[in-house]
């Protein structure tokens, strides 16, 4: 079990070099699970970054210069077709990292990485991360287990999109987002959700209204509040449970001190 300490990194703010304290980098569960020797090497190299809604972290086929560790943002991994339509294949938040192709040997990927829920994170230069991956067996084992969990999410998303109703897909998407946020609120317009799921906006509206009528969520002006999570889990398909169990199995739990 990993322990999270209150060891935050300062970042330079505007106005006279004043230091501003941001989210603790150890809010990211992978960073929190680094052994102390590795953490001490990484700490001075981590750079705090704002991750506003819609920010593109990498594009299809582009060389990836950084690996990102979200702390309060959610990043969507998307495939975009020639006609401009898109579909989400996975989400990444405080449980993981963005940029697995850096250490998997490809250096690039045909997917896009776009911030779907604004927040903050930290980044490490790709060459520094690759050096740590090759140097430390603890780092390589940790991130490869994470990658296996991420592949499970991608595979299950493909199955879900093919075989399950939009309402069940929407429930799965909401639950995965909630797991990566501190509260019960998801800030996301129906248009953005429809782009993520690769469906028509009217379908998202219908699915949201059904869940709202059942008292499971409340939706207003791009904000979704989950009022009854157990009921949402019951209404969602088994894909969410499969993905959640795999993340829990492969990644260490994080205990706050």
GROMACS .gro file of C-alpha atoms in nm:
model
  257
    1UNK     CA    1   0.000   0.000   0.000
    2UNK     CA    2   0.134   0.342  -0.094
    3UNK     CA    3   0.138   0.641   0.140
    4UNK     CA    4   0.073   1.000   0.035
    5UNK     CA    5   0.251   1.274   0.227
    6UNK     CA    6   0.187   1.645   0.216
    7UNK     CA    7   0.501   1.702   0.010
    8UNK     CA    8   0.381   1.961  -0.242
    9UNK     CA    9   0.585   2.135  -0.508
   10UNK     CA   10   0.580   2.514  -0.547
   11UNK     CA   11   0.540   2.673  -0.889
   12UNK     CA   12   0.644   3.020  -0.995
   13UNK     CA   13   0.356   3.266  -1.006
   14UNK     CA   14   0.333   3.605  -1.169
   15UNK     CA   15   0.436   3.918  -0.989
   16UNK     CA   16   0.781   3.943  -0.838
   17UNK     CA   17   0.870   3.575  -0.842
   18UNK     CA   18   0.615   3.495  -0.575
   19UNK     CA   19   0.566   3.124  -0.516
   20UNK     CA   20   0.219   2.973  -0.539
   21UNK     CA   21   0.136   2.632  -0.395
   22UNK     CA   22  -0.066   2.406  -0.626
   23UNK     CA   23  -0.215   2.061  -0.595
   24UNK     CA   24   0.021   1.811  -0.439
   25UNK     CA   25   0.182   1.601  -0.716
   26UNK     CA   26   0.132   1.301  -0.489
   27UNK     CA   27  -0.243   1.341  -0.546
   28UNK     CA   28  -0.158   1.141  -0.856
   29UNK     CA   29  -0.166   0.778  -0.746
   30UNK     CA   30   0.120   0.659  -0.963
   31UNK     CA   31   0.350   0.932  -0.832
   32UNK     CA   32   0.233   0.851  -0.479
   33UNK     CA   33   0.341   0.490  -0.526
   34UNK     CA   34   0.698   0.568  -0.628
   35UNK     CA   35   0.962   0.438  -0.386
   36UNK     CA   36   1.131   0.720  -0.197
   37UNK     CA   37   1.458   0.702  -0.393
   38UNK     CA   38   1.273   0.737  -0.723
   39UNK     CA   39   1.051   1.014  -0.589
   40UNK     CA   40   1.350   1.217  -0.476
   41UNK     CA   41   1.498   1.193  -0.828
   42UNK     CA   42   1.168   1.281  -0.997
   43UNK     CA   43   1.061   1.562  -0.768
   44UNK     CA   44   1.290   1.839  -0.902
   45UNK     CA   45   1.212   1.740  -1.262
   46UNK     CA   46   0.832   1.756  -1.235
   47UNK     CA   47   0.672   2.066  -1.382
   48UNK     CA   48   0.329   2.181  -1.270
   49UNK     CA   49   0.087   2.251  -1.559
   50UNK     CA   50  -0.262   2.392  -1.599
   51UNK     CA   51  -0.488   2.156  -1.793
   52UNK     CA   52  -0.781   2.365  -1.921
   53UNK     CA   53  -1.081   2.212  -2.095
   54UNK     CA   54  -0.999   2.121  -2.454
   55UNK     CA   55  -0.620   2.142  -2.421
   56UNK     CA   56  -0.453   1.891  -2.655
   57UNK     CA   57  -0.166   1.708  -2.483
   58UNK     CA   58  -0.065   1.521  -2.795
   59UNK     CA   59  -0.199   1.469  -3.146
   60UNK     CA   60  -0.218   1.164  -3.369
   61UNK     CA   61   0.124   1.058  -3.497
   62UNK     CA   62   0.310   1.336  -3.317
   63UNK     CA   63   0.622   1.274  -3.114
   64UNK     CA   64   0.542   1.293  -2.744
   65UNK     CA   65   0.780   1.522  -2.556
   66UNK     CA   66   0.622   1.485  -2.211
   67UNK     CA   67   0.448   1.233  -1.991
   68UNK     CA   68   0.159   1.389  -1.795
   69UNK     CA   69   0.035   1.300  -1.446
   70UNK     CA   70  -0.310   1.455  -1.384
   71UNK     CA   71  -0.397   1.548  -1.026
   72UNK     CA   72  -0.739   1.712  -1.068
   73UNK     CA   73  -0.803   1.695  -1.444
   74UNK     CA   74  -0.940   1.417  -1.664
   75UNK     CA   75  -0.786   1.351  -2.004
   76UNK     CA   76  -0.974   1.174  -2.282
   77UNK     CA   77  -0.793   0.950  -2.530
   78UNK     CA   78  -0.976   0.985  -2.861
   79UNK     CA   79  -0.966   0.851  -3.213
   80UNK     CA   80  -1.062   1.112  -3.471
   81UNK     CA   81  -1.175   0.999  -3.818
   82UNK     CA   82  -1.114   1.177  -4.149
   83UNK     CA   83  -1.465   1.326  -4.147
   84UNK     CA   84  -1.399   1.486  -3.807
   85UNK     CA   85  -1.610   1.248  -3.600
   86UNK     CA   86  -1.451   1.106  -3.290
   87UNK     CA   87  -1.493   0.846  -3.017
   88UNK     CA   88  -1.330   0.805  -2.680
   89UNK     CA   89  -1.126   0.493  -2.614
   90UNK     CA   90  -1.020   0.565  -2.254
   91UNK     CA   91  -1.003   0.827  -1.980
   92UNK     CA   92  -0.705   0.909  -1.761
   93UNK     CA   93  -0.713   1.097  -1.435
   94UNK     CA   94  -0.536   1.097  -1.101
   95UNK     CA   95  -0.498   0.718  -1.118
   96UNK     CA   96  -0.250   0.723  -1.405
   97UNK     CA   97  -0.046   0.893  -1.671
   98UNK     CA   98  -0.083   1.019  -2.026
   99UNK     CA   99   0.187   0.911  -2.271
  100UNK     CA  100   0.233   0.534  -2.251
  101UNK     CA  101   0.380   0.523  -2.603
  102UNK     CA  102   0.693   0.693  -2.462
  103UNK     CA  103   0.797   0.377  -2.280
  104UNK     CA  104   0.617   0.119  -2.494
  105UNK     CA  105   0.863   0.185  -2.776
  106UNK     CA  106   0.648   0.363  -3.033
  107UNK     CA  107   0.706   0.725  -2.937
  108UNK     CA  108   0.371   0.822  -3.094
  109UNK     CA  109   0.017   0.689  -3.128
  110UNK     CA  110  -0.274   0.737  -3.370
  111UNK     CA  111  -0.497   0.867  -3.089
  112UNK     CA  112  -0.537   1.221  -2.953
  113UNK     CA  113  -0.518   1.318  -2.585
  114UNK     CA  114  -0.755   1.604  -2.495
  115UNK     CA  115  -0.851   1.744  -2.153
  116UNK     CA  116  -1.219   1.663  -2.095
  117UNK     CA  117  -1.243   1.799  -1.739
  118UNK     CA  118  -1.029   2.100  -1.648
  119UNK     CA  119  -0.782   2.085  -1.364
  120UNK     CA  120  -0.412   2.056  -1.297
  121UNK     CA  121  -0.133   1.808  -1.331
  122UNK     CA  122   0.241   1.761  -1.356
  123UNK     CA  123   0.460   1.661  -1.645
  124UNK     CA  124   0.799   1.502  -1.689
  125UNK     CA  125   1.010   1.521  -2.004
  126UNK     CA  126   0.982   1.204  -2.210
  127UNK     CA  127   1.356   1.135  -2.217
  128UNK     CA  128   1.378   1.171  -1.838
  129UNK     CA  129   1.082   0.938  -1.789
  130UNK     CA  130   1.226   0.681  -2.028
  131UNK     CA  131   1.556   0.692  -1.841
  132UNK     CA  132   1.374   0.623  -1.514
  133UNK     CA  133   1.174   0.343  -1.676
  134UNK     CA  134   1.494   0.174  -1.791
  135UNK     CA  135   1.683   0.242  -1.468
  136UNK     CA  136   1.430   0.132  -1.206
  137UNK     CA  137   1.250  -0.202  -1.201
  138UNK     CA  138   1.003  -0.056  -0.948
  139UNK     CA  139   0.907   0.217  -1.195
  140UNK     CA  140   0.883  -0.020  -1.492
  141UNK     CA  141   0.667  -0.271  -1.301
  142UNK     CA  142   0.435   0.003  -1.175
  143UNK     CA  143   0.375   0.171  -1.510
  144UNK     CA  144   0.343  -0.160  -1.698
  145UNK     CA  145   0.072  -0.271  -1.455
  146UNK     CA  146  -0.099   0.061  -1.515
  147UNK     CA  147  -0.069   0.009  -1.890
  148UNK     CA  148  -0.232  -0.333  -1.862
  149UNK     CA  149  -0.525  -0.174  -1.676
  150UNK     CA  150  -0.547   0.099  -1.943
  151UNK     CA  151  -0.554  -0.161  -2.221
  152UNK     CA  152  -0.838  -0.336  -2.037
  153UNK     CA  153  -1.031  -0.008  -2.031
  154UNK     CA  154  -0.975   0.041  -2.404
  155UNK     CA  155  -1.082  -0.313  -2.489
  156UNK     CA  156  -1.391  -0.297  -2.270
  157UNK     CA  157  -1.488   0.039  -2.420
  158UNK     CA  158  -1.483  -0.114  -2.768
  159UNK     CA  159  -1.704  -0.402  -2.655
  160UNK     CA  160  -1.938  -0.167  -2.470
  161UNK     CA  161  -1.982   0.067  -2.766
  162UNK     CA  162  -2.070  -0.228  -2.988
  163UNK     CA  163  -2.308  -0.423  -2.765
  164UNK     CA  164  -2.463  -0.200  -2.498
  165UNK     CA  165  -2.733   0.065  -2.504
  166UNK     CA  166  -2.645   0.433  -2.494
  167UNK     CA  167  -2.793   0.464  -2.146
  168UNK     CA  168  -2.557   0.194  -2.018
  169UNK     CA  169  -2.260   0.350  -2.199
  170UNK     CA  170  -2.347   0.687  -2.048
  171UNK     CA  171  -2.361   0.531  -1.702
  172UNK     CA  172  -2.022   0.366  -1.751
  173UNK     CA  173  -1.873   0.695  -1.869
  174UNK     CA  174  -2.013   0.884  -1.570
  175UNK     CA  175  -1.878   0.629  -1.322
  176UNK     CA  176  -1.531   0.626  -1.476
  177UNK     CA  177  -1.527   1.006  -1.461
  178UNK     CA  178  -1.642   1.011  -1.098
  179UNK     CA  179  -1.361   0.773  -1.001
  180UNK     CA  180  -1.118   1.037  -1.122
  181UNK     CA  181  -1.278   1.338  -0.950
  182UNK     CA  182  -1.296   1.438  -0.582
  183UNK     CA  183  -1.675   1.484  -0.559
  184UNK     CA  184  -2.003   1.381  -0.719
  185UNK     CA  185  -2.009   1.648  -0.992
  186UNK     CA  186  -1.902   1.613  -1.355
  187UNK     CA  187  -1.876   1.933  -1.560
  188UNK     CA  188  -1.947   1.841  -1.920
  189UNK     CA  189  -2.192   1.958  -2.187
  190UNK     CA  190  -2.409   1.711  -2.375
  191UNK     CA  191  -2.232   1.806  -2.696
  192UNK     CA  192  -1.894   1.710  -2.552
  193UNK     CA  193  -2.034   1.387  -2.410
  194UNK     CA  194  -2.179   1.297  -2.749
  195UNK     CA  195  -1.836   1.359  -2.907
  196UNK     CA  196  -1.670   1.138  -2.646
  197UNK     CA  197  -1.916   0.853  -2.694
  198UNK     CA  198  -1.937   0.897  -3.070
  199UNK     CA  199  -2.318   0.929  -3.069
  200UNK     CA  200  -2.582   1.188  -3.150
  201UNK     CA  201  -2.645   1.463  -2.895
  202UNK     CA  202  -3.017   1.372  -2.886
  203UNK     CA  203  -2.925   1.026  -2.760
  204UNK     CA  204  -2.723   1.171  -2.472
  205UNK     CA  205  -3.015   1.402  -2.385
  206UNK     CA  206  -3.254   1.106  -2.372
  207UNK     CA  207  -3.018   0.897  -2.158
  208UNK     CA  208  -2.960   1.188  -1.916
  209UNK     CA  209  -3.334   1.258  -1.885
  210UNK     CA  210  -3.404   0.892  -1.801
  211UNK     CA  211  -3.145   0.895  -1.524
  212UNK     CA  212  -3.272   1.229  -1.396
  213UNK     CA  213  -3.633   1.107  -1.394
  214UNK     CA  214  -3.520   0.810  -1.186
  215UNK     CA  215  -3.358   1.045  -0.933
  216UNK     CA  216  -3.009   0.911  -1.008
  217UNK     CA  217  -2.857   1.232  -1.147
  218UNK     CA  218  -2.937   1.599  -1.172
  219UNK     CA  219  -2.831   1.775  -1.490
  220UNK     CA  220  -2.826   2.152  -1.547
  221UNK     CA  221  -2.619   2.381  -1.770
  222UNK     CA  222  -2.332   2.144  -1.833
  223UNK     CA  223  -2.314   2.019  -1.473
  224UNK     CA  224  -2.407   1.661  -1.381
  225UNK     CA  225  -2.450   1.574  -1.015
  226UNK     CA  226  -2.470   1.204  -0.932
  227UNK     CA  227  -2.727   1.176  -0.652
  228UNK     CA  228  -2.745   0.796  -0.619
  229UNK     CA  229  -2.422   0.623  -0.715
  230UNK     CA  230  -2.533   0.267  -0.619
  231UNK     CA  231  -2.836   0.307  -0.846
  232UNK     CA  232  -2.611   0.436  -1.126
  233UNK     CA  233  -2.382   0.135  -1.087
  234UNK     CA  234  -2.687  -0.090  -1.105
  235UNK     CA  235  -2.809   0.078  -1.425
  236UNK     CA  236  -2.467   0.077  -1.594
  237UNK     CA  237  -2.338  -0.226  -1.783
  238UNK     CA  238  -2.085  -0.476  -1.648
  239UNK     CA  239  -1.809  -0.298  -1.843
  240UNK     CA  240  -1.757  -0.046  -1.562
  241UNK     CA  241  -1.714  -0.323  -1.303
  242UNK     CA  242  -1.468  -0.513  -1.523
  243UNK     CA  243  -1.251  -0.203  -1.567
  244UNK     CA  244  -1.273  -0.100  -1.201
  245UNK     CA  245  -1.178  -0.447  -1.078
  246UNK     CA  246  -0.877  -0.457  -1.310
  247UNK     CA  247  -0.748  -0.119  -1.190
  248UNK     CA  248  -0.798  -0.227  -0.828
  249UNK     CA  249  -0.621  -0.557  -0.894
  250UNK     CA  250  -0.321  -0.418  -1.079
  251UNK     CA  251  -0.253  -0.089  -0.902
  252UNK     CA  252  -0.162  -0.045  -0.535
  253UNK     CA  253  -0.405   0.130  -0.305
  254UNK     CA  254  -0.299   0.472  -0.183
  255UNK     CA  255  -0.329   0.553   0.186
  256UNK     CA  256  -0.331   0.919   0.287
  257UNK     CA  257  -0.140   1.015   0.601
   0.00000   0.00000   0.00000
